Structures are given as structure tokens and as C-alpha cells.
PDB file of N, CA, C and O in Angstrom:
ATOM      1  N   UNK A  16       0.846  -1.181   0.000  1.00 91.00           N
ATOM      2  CA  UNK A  16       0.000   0.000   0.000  1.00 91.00           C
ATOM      3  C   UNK A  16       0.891   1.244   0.000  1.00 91.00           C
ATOM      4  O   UNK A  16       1.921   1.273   0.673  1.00 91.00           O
ATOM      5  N   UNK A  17       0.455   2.367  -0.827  1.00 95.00           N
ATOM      6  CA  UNK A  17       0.826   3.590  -0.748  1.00 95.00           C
ATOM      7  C   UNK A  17       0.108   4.678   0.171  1.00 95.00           C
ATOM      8  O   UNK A  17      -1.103   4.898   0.166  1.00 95.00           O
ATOM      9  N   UNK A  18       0.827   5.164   0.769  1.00 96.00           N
ATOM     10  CA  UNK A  18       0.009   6.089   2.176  1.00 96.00           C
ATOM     11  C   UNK A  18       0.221   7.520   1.838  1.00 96.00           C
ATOM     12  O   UNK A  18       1.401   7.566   2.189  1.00 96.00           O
ATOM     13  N   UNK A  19       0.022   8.458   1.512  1.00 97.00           N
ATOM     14  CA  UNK A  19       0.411   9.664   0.800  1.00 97.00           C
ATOM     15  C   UNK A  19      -0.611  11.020   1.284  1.00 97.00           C
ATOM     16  O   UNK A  19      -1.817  10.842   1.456  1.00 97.00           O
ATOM     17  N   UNK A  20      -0.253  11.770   1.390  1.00 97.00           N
ATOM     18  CA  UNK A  20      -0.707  13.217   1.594  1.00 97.00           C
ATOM     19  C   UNK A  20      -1.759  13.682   0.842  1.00 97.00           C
ATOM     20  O   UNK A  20      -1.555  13.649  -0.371  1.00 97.00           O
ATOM     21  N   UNK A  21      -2.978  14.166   1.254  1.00 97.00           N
ATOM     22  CA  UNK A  21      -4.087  15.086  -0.011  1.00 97.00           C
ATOM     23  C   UNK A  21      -3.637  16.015  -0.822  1.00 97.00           C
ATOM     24  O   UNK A  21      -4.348  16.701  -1.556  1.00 97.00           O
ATOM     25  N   UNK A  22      -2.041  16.099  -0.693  1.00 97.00           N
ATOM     26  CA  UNK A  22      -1.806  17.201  -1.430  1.00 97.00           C
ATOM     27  C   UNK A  22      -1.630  16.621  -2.994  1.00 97.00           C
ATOM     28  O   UNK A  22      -1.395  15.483  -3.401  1.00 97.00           O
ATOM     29  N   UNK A  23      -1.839  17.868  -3.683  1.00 97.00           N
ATOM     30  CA  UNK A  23      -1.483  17.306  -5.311  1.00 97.00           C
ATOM     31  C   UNK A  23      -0.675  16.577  -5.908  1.00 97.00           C
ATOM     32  O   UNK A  23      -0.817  15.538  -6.553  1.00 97.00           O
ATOM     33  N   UNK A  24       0.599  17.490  -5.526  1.00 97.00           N
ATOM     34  CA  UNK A  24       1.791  16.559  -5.900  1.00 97.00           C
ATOM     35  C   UNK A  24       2.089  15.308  -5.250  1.00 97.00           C
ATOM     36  O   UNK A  24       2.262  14.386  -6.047  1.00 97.00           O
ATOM     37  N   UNK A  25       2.184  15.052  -4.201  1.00 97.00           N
ATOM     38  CA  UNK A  25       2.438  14.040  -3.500  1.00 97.00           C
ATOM     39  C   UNK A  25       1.365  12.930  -3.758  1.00 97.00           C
ATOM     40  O   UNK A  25       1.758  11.764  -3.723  1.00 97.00           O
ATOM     41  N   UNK A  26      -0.007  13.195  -4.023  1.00 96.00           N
ATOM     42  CA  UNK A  26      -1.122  12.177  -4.501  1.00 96.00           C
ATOM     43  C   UNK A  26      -0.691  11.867  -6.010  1.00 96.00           C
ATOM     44  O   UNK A  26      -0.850  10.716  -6.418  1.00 96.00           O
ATOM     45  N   UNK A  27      -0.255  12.657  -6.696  1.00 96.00           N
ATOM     46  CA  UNK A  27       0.088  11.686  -7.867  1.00 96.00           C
ATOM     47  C   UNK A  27       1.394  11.006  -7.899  1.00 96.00           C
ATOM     48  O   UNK A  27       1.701   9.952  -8.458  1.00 96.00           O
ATOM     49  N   UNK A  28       2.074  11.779  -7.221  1.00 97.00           N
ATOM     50  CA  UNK A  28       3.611  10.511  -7.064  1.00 97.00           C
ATOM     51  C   UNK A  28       3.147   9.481  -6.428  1.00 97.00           C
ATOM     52  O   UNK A  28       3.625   8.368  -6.645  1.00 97.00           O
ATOM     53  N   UNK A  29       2.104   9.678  -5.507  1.00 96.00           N
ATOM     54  CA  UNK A  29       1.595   8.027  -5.260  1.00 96.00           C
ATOM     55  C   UNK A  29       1.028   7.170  -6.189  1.00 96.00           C
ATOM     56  O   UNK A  29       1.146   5.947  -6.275  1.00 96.00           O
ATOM     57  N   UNK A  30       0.377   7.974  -6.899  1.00 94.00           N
ATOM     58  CA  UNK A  30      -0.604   7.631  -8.133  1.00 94.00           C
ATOM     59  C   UNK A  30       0.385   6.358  -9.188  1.00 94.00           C
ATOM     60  O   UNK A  30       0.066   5.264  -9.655  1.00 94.00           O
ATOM     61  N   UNK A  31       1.936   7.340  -9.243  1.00 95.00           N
ATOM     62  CA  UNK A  31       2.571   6.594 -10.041  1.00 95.00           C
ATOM     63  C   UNK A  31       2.855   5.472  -9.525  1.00 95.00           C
ATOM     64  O   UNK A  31       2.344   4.396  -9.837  1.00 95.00           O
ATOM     65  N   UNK A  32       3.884   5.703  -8.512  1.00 95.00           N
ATOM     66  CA  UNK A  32       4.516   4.237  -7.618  1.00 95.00           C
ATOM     67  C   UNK A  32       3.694   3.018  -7.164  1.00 95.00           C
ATOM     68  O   UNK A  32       4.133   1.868  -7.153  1.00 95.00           O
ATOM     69  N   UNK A  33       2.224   3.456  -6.722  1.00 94.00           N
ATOM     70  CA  UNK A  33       1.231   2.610  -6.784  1.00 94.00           C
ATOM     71  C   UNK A  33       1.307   1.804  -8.235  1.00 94.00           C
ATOM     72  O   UNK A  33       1.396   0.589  -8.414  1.00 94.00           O
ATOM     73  N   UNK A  34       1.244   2.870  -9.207  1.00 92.00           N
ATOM     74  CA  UNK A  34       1.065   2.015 -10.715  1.00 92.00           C
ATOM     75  C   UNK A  34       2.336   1.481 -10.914  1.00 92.00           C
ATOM     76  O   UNK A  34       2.273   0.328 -11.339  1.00 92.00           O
ATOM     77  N   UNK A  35       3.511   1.922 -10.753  1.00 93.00           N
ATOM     78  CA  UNK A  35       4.158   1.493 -11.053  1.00 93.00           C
ATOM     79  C   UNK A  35       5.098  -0.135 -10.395  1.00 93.00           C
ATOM     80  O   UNK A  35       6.146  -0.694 -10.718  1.00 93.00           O
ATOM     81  N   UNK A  36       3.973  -0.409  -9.312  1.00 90.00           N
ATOM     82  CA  UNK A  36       4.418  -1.573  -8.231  1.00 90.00           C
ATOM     83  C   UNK A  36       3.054  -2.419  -8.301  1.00 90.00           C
ATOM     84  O   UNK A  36       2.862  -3.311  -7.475  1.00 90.00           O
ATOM     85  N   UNK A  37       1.945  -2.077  -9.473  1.00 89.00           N
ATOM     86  CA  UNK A  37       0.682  -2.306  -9.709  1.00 89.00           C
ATOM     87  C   UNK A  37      -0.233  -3.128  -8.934  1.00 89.00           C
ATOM     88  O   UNK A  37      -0.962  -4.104  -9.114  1.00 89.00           O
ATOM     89  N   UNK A  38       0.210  -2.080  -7.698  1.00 83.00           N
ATOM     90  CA  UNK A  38      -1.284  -2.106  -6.596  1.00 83.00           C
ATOM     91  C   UNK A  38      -1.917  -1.625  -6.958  1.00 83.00           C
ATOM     92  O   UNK A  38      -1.627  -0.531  -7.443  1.00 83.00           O
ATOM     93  N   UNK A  39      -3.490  -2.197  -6.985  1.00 71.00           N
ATOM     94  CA  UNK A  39      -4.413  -2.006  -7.101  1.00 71.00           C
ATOM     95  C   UNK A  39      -5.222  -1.507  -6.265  1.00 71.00           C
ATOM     96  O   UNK A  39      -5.522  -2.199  -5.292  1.00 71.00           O
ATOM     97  N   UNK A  40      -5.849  -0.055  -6.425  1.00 66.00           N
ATOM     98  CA  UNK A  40      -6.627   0.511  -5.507  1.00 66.00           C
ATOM     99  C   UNK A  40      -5.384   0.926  -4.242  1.00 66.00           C
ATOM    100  O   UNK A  40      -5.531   1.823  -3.412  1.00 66.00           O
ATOM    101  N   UNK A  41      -4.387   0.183  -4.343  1.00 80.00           N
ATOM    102  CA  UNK A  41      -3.089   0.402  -2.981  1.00 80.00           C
ATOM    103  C   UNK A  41      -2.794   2.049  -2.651  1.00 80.00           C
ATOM    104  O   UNK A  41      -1.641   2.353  -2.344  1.00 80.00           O
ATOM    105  N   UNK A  42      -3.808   3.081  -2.713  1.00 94.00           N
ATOM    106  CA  UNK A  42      -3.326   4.240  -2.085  1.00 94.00           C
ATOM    107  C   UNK A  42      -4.619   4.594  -1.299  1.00 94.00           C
ATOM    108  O   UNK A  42      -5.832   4.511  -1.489  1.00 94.00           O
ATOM    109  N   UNK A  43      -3.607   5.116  -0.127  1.00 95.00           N
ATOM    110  CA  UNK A  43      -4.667   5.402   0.762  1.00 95.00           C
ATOM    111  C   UNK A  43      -3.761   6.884   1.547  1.00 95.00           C
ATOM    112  O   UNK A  43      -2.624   7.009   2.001  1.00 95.00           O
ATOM    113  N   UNK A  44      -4.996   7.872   1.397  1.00 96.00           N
ATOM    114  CA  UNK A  44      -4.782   9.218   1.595  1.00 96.00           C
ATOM    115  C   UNK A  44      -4.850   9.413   3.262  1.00 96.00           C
ATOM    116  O   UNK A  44      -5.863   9.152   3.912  1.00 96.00           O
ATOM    117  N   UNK A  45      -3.550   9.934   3.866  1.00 97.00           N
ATOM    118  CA  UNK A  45      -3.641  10.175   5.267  1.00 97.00           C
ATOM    119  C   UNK A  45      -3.193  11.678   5.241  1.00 97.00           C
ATOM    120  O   UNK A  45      -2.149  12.199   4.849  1.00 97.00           O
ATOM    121  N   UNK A  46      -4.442  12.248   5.844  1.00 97.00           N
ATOM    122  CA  UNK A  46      -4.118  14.035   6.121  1.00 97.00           C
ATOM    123  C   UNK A  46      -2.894  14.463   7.206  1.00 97.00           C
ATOM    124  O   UNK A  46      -2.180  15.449   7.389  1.00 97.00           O
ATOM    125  N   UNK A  47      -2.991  13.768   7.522  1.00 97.00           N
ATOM    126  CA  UNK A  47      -1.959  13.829   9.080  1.00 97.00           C
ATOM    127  C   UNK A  47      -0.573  13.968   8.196  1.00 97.00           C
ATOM    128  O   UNK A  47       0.154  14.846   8.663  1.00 97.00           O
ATOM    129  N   UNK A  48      -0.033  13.315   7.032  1.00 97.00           N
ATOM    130  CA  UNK A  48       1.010  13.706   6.392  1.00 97.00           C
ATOM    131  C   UNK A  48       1.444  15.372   5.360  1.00 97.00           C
ATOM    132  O   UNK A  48       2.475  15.866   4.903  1.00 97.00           O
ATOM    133  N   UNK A  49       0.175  15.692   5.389  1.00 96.00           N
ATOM    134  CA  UNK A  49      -0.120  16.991   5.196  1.00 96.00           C
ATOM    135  C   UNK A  49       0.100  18.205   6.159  1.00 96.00           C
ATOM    136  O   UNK A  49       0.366  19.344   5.775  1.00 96.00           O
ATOM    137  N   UNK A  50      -0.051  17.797   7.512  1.00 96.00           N
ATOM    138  CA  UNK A  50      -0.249  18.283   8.658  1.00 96.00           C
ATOM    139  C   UNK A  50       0.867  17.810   9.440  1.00 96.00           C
ATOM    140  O   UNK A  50       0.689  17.863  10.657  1.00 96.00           O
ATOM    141  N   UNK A  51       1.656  17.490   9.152  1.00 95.00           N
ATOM    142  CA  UNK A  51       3.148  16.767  10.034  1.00 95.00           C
ATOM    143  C   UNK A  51       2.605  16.442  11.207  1.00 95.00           C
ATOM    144  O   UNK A  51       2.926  17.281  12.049  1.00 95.00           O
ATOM    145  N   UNK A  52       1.750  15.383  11.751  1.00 97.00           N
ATOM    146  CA  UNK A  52       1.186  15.076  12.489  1.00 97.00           C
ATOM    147  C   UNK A  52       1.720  13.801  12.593  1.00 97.00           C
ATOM    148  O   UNK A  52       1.310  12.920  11.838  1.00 97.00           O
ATOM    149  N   UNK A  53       2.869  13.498  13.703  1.00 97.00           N
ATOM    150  CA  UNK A  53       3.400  12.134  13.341  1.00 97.00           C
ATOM    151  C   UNK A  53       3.131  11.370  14.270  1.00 97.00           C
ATOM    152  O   UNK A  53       3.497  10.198  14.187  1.00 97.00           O
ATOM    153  N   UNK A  54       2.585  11.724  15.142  1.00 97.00           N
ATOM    154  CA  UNK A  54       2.022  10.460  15.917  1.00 97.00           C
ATOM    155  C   UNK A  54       0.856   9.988  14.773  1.00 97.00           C
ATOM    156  O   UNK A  54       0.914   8.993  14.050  1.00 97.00           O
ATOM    157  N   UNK A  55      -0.177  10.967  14.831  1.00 97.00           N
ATOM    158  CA  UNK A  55      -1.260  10.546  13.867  1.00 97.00           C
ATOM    159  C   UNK A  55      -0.845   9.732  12.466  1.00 97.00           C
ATOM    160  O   UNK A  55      -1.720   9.079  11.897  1.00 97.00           O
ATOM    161  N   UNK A  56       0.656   9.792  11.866  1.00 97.00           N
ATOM    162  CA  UNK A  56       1.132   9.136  10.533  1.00 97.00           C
ATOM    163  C   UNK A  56       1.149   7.775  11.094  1.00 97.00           C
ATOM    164  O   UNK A  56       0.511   6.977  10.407  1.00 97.00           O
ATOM    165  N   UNK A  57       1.964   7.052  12.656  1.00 97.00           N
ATOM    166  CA  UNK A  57       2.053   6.282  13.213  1.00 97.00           C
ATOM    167  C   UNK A  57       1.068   5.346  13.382  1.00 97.00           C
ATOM    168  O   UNK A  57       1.181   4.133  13.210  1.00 97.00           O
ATOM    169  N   UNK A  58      -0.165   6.122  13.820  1.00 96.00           N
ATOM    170  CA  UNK A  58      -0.983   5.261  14.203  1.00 96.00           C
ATOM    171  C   UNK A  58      -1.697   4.886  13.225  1.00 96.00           C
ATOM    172  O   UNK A  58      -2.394   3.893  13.433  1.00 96.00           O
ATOM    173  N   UNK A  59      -1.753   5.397  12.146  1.00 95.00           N
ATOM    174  CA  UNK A  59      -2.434   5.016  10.643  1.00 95.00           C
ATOM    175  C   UNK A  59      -1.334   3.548  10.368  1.00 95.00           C
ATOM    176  O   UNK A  59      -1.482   2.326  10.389  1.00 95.00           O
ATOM    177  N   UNK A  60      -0.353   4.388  10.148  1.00 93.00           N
ATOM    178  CA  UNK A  60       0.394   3.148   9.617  1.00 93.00           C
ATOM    179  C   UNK A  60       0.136   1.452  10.785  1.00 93.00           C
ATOM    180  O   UNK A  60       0.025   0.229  10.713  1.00 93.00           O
ATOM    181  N   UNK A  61       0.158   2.270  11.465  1.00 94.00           N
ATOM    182  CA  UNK A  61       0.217   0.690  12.512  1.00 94.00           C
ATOM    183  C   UNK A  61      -1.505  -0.213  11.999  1.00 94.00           C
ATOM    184  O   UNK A  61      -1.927  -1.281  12.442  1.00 94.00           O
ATOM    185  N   UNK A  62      -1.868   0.299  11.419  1.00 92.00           N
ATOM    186  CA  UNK A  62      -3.255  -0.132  11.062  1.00 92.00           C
ATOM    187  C   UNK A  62      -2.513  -1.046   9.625  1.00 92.00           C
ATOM    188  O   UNK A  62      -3.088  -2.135   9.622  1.00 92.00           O
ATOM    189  N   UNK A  63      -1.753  -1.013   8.756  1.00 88.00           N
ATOM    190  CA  UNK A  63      -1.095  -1.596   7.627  1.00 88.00           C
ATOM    191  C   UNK A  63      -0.210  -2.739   8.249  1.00 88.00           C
ATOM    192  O   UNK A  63      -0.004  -3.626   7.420  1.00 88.00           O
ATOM    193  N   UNK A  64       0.413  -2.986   9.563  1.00 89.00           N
ATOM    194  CA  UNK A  64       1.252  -3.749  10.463  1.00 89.00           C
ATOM    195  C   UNK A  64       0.798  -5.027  10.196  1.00 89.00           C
ATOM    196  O   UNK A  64      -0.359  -5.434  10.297  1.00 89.00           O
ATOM    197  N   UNK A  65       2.082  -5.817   9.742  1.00 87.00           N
ATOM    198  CA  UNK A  65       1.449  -7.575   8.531  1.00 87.00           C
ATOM    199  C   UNK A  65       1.048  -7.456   7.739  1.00 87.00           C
ATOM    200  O   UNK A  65       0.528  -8.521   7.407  1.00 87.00           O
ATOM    201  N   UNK A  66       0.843  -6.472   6.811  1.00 82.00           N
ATOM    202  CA  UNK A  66       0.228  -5.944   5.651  1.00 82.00           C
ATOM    203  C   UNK A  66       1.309  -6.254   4.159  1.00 82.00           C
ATOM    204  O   UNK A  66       1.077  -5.881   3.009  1.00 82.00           O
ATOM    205  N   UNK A  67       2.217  -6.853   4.539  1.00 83.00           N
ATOM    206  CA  UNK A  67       3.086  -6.408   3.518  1.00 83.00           C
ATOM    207  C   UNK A  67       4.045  -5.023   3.480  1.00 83.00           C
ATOM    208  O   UNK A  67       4.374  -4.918   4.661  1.00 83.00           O
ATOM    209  N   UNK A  68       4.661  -3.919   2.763  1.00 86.00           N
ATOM    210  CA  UNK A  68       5.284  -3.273   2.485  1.00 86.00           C
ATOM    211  C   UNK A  68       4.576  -2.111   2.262  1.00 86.00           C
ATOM    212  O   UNK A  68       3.715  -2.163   1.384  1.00 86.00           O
ATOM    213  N   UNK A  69       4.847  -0.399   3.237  1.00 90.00           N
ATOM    214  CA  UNK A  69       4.149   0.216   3.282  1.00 90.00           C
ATOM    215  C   UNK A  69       5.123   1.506   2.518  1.00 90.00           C
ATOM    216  O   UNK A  69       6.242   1.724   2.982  1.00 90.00           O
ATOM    217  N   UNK A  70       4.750   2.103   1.653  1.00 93.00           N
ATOM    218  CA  UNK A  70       5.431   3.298   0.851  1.00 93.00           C
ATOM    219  C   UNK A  70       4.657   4.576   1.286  1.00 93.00           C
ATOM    220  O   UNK A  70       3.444   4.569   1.080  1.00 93.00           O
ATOM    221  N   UNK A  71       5.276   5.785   1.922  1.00 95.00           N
ATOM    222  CA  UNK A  71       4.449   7.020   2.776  1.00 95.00           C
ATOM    223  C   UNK A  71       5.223   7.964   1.762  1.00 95.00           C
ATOM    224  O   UNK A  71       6.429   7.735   1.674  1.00 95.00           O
ATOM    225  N   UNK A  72       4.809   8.792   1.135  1.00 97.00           N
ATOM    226  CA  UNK A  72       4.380   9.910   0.336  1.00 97.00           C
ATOM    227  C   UNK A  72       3.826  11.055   1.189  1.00 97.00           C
ATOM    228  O   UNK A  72       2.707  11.208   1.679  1.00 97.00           O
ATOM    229  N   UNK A  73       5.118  11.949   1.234  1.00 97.00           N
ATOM    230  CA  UNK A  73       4.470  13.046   2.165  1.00 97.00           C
ATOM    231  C   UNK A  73       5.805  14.632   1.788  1.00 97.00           C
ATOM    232  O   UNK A  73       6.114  15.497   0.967  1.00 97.00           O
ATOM    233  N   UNK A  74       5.982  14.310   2.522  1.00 96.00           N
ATOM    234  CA  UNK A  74       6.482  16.605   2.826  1.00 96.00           C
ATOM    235  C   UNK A  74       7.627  16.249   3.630  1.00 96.00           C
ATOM    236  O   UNK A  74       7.765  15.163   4.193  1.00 96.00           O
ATOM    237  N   UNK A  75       8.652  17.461   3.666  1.00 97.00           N
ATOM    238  CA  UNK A  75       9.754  17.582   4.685  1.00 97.00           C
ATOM    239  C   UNK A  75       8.954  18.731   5.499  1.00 97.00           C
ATOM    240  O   UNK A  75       8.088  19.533   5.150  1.00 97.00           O
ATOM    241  N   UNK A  76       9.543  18.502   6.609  1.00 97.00           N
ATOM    242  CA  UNK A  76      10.542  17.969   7.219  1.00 97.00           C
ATOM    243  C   UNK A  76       9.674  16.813   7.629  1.00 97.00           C
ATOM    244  O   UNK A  76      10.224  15.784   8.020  1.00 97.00           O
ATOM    245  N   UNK A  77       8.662  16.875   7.587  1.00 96.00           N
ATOM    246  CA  UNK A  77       7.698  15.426   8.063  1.00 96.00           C
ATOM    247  C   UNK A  77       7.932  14.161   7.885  1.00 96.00           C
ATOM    248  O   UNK A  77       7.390  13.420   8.705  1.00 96.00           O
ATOM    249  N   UNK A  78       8.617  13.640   7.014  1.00 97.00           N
ATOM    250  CA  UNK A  78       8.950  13.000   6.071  1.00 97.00           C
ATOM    251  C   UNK A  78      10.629  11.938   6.816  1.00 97.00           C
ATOM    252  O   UNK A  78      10.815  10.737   7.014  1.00 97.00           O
ATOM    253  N   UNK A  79      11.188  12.735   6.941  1.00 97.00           N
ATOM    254  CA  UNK A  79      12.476  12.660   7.818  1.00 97.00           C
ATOM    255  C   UNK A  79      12.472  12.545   9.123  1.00 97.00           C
ATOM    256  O   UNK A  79      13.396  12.096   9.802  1.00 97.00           O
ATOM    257  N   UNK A  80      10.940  13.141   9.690  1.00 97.00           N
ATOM    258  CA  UNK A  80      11.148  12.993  11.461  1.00 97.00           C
ATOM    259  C   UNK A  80      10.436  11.608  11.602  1.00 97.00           C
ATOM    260  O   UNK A  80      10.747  10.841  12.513  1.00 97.00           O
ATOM    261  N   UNK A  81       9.471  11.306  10.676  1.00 97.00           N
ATOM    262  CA  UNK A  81       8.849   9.686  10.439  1.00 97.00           C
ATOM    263  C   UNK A  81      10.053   9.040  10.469  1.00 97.00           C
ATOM    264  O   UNK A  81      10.403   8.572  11.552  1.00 97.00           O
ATOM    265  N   UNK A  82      10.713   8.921   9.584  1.00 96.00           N
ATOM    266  CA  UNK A  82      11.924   7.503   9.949  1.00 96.00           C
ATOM    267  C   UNK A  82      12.528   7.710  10.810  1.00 96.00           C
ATOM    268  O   UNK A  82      12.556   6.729  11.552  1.00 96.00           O
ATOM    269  N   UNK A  83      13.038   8.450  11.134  1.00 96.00           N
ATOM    270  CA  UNK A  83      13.511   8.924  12.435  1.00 96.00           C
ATOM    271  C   UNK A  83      13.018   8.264  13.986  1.00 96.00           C
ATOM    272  O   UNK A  83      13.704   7.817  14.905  1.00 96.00           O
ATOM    273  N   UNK A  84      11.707   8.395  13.855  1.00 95.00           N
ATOM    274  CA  UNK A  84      10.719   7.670  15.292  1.00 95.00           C
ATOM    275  C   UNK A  84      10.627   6.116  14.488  1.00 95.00           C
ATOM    276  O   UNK A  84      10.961   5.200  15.239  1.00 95.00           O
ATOM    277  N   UNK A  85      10.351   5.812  13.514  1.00 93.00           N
ATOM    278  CA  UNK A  85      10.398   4.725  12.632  1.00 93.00           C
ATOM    279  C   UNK A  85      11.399   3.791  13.147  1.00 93.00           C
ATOM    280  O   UNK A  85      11.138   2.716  13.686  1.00 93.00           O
ATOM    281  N   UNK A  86      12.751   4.356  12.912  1.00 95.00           N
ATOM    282  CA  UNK A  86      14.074   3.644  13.644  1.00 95.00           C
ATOM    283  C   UNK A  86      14.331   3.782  14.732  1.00 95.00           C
ATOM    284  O   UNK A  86      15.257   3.131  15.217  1.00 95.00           O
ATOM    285  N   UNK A  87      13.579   4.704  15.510  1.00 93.00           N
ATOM    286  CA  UNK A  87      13.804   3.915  17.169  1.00 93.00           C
ATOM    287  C   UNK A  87      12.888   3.413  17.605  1.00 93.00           C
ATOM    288  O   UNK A  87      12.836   3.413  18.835  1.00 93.00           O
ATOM    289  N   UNK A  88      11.837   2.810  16.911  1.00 67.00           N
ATOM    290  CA  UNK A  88      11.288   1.794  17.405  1.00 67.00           C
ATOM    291  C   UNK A  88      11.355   0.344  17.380  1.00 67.00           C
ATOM    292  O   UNK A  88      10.578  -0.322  18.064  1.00 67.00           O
TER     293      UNK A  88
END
């Protein structure tokens, strides 16, 4: 699944990588990446947890403080 921002740009770079890894229907829009809201990115994602391989489409600095909490967990 692709997890990506409402914003424009970032919804169609999902648009692609989704197509281009041809998941189907595999994007799913989280506002909280719009909003550097990273607990809220967290707890979305933990909803994908056994899911397979999760690709997040979003913004700096937001973007960087996610892996960041990502790798110390």
C-alpha cells in the first residue's frame, strides 16, 4: 500500500509508484502527512502492520522525522 498526503503533488507521485508496483486501488490518503502530524502518521500506519510493504508519500521535514521515530522503534 501507498500512504500519501491530499496534497497534489504528493497524490500523484503516489498515483505513479502505486502504478508502477501495480497495486491495485493500494493508495490510501492520510491528512496527518499533510499536517506533520506524526504520531497521527504512526498510528495510521500501525493499522497496515502484517500488511506487507508500506510506501508514505508526504512533505519535509515530516517525512524525515517519520523515519527517524520509525528507527527507534
Amino acid at each position: 500500500v501507498v500512504v500519501t498526503s491530499p496534497l497534489v503533488r504528493a497524490t500523484q507521485t503516489a498515483e505513479i509508484v502505486a502504478g508502477a508496483l501495480g497495486l491495485e486501488g493500494g493508495v490510501v490518503v492520510d491528512s496527518h502527512l499533510a499536517s506533520g502530524d506524526v504520531a497521527g502518521i504512526l498510528r495510521n500506519l500501525a493499522q497496515h502492520r502484517g500488511h506487507g510493504t508500506v510506501a508514505a508519500v508526504g512533505h519535509e521535514p515530516t517525512l524525515s522525522i517519520l523515519v527517524q521515530r520509525l528507527l527507534e522503534d
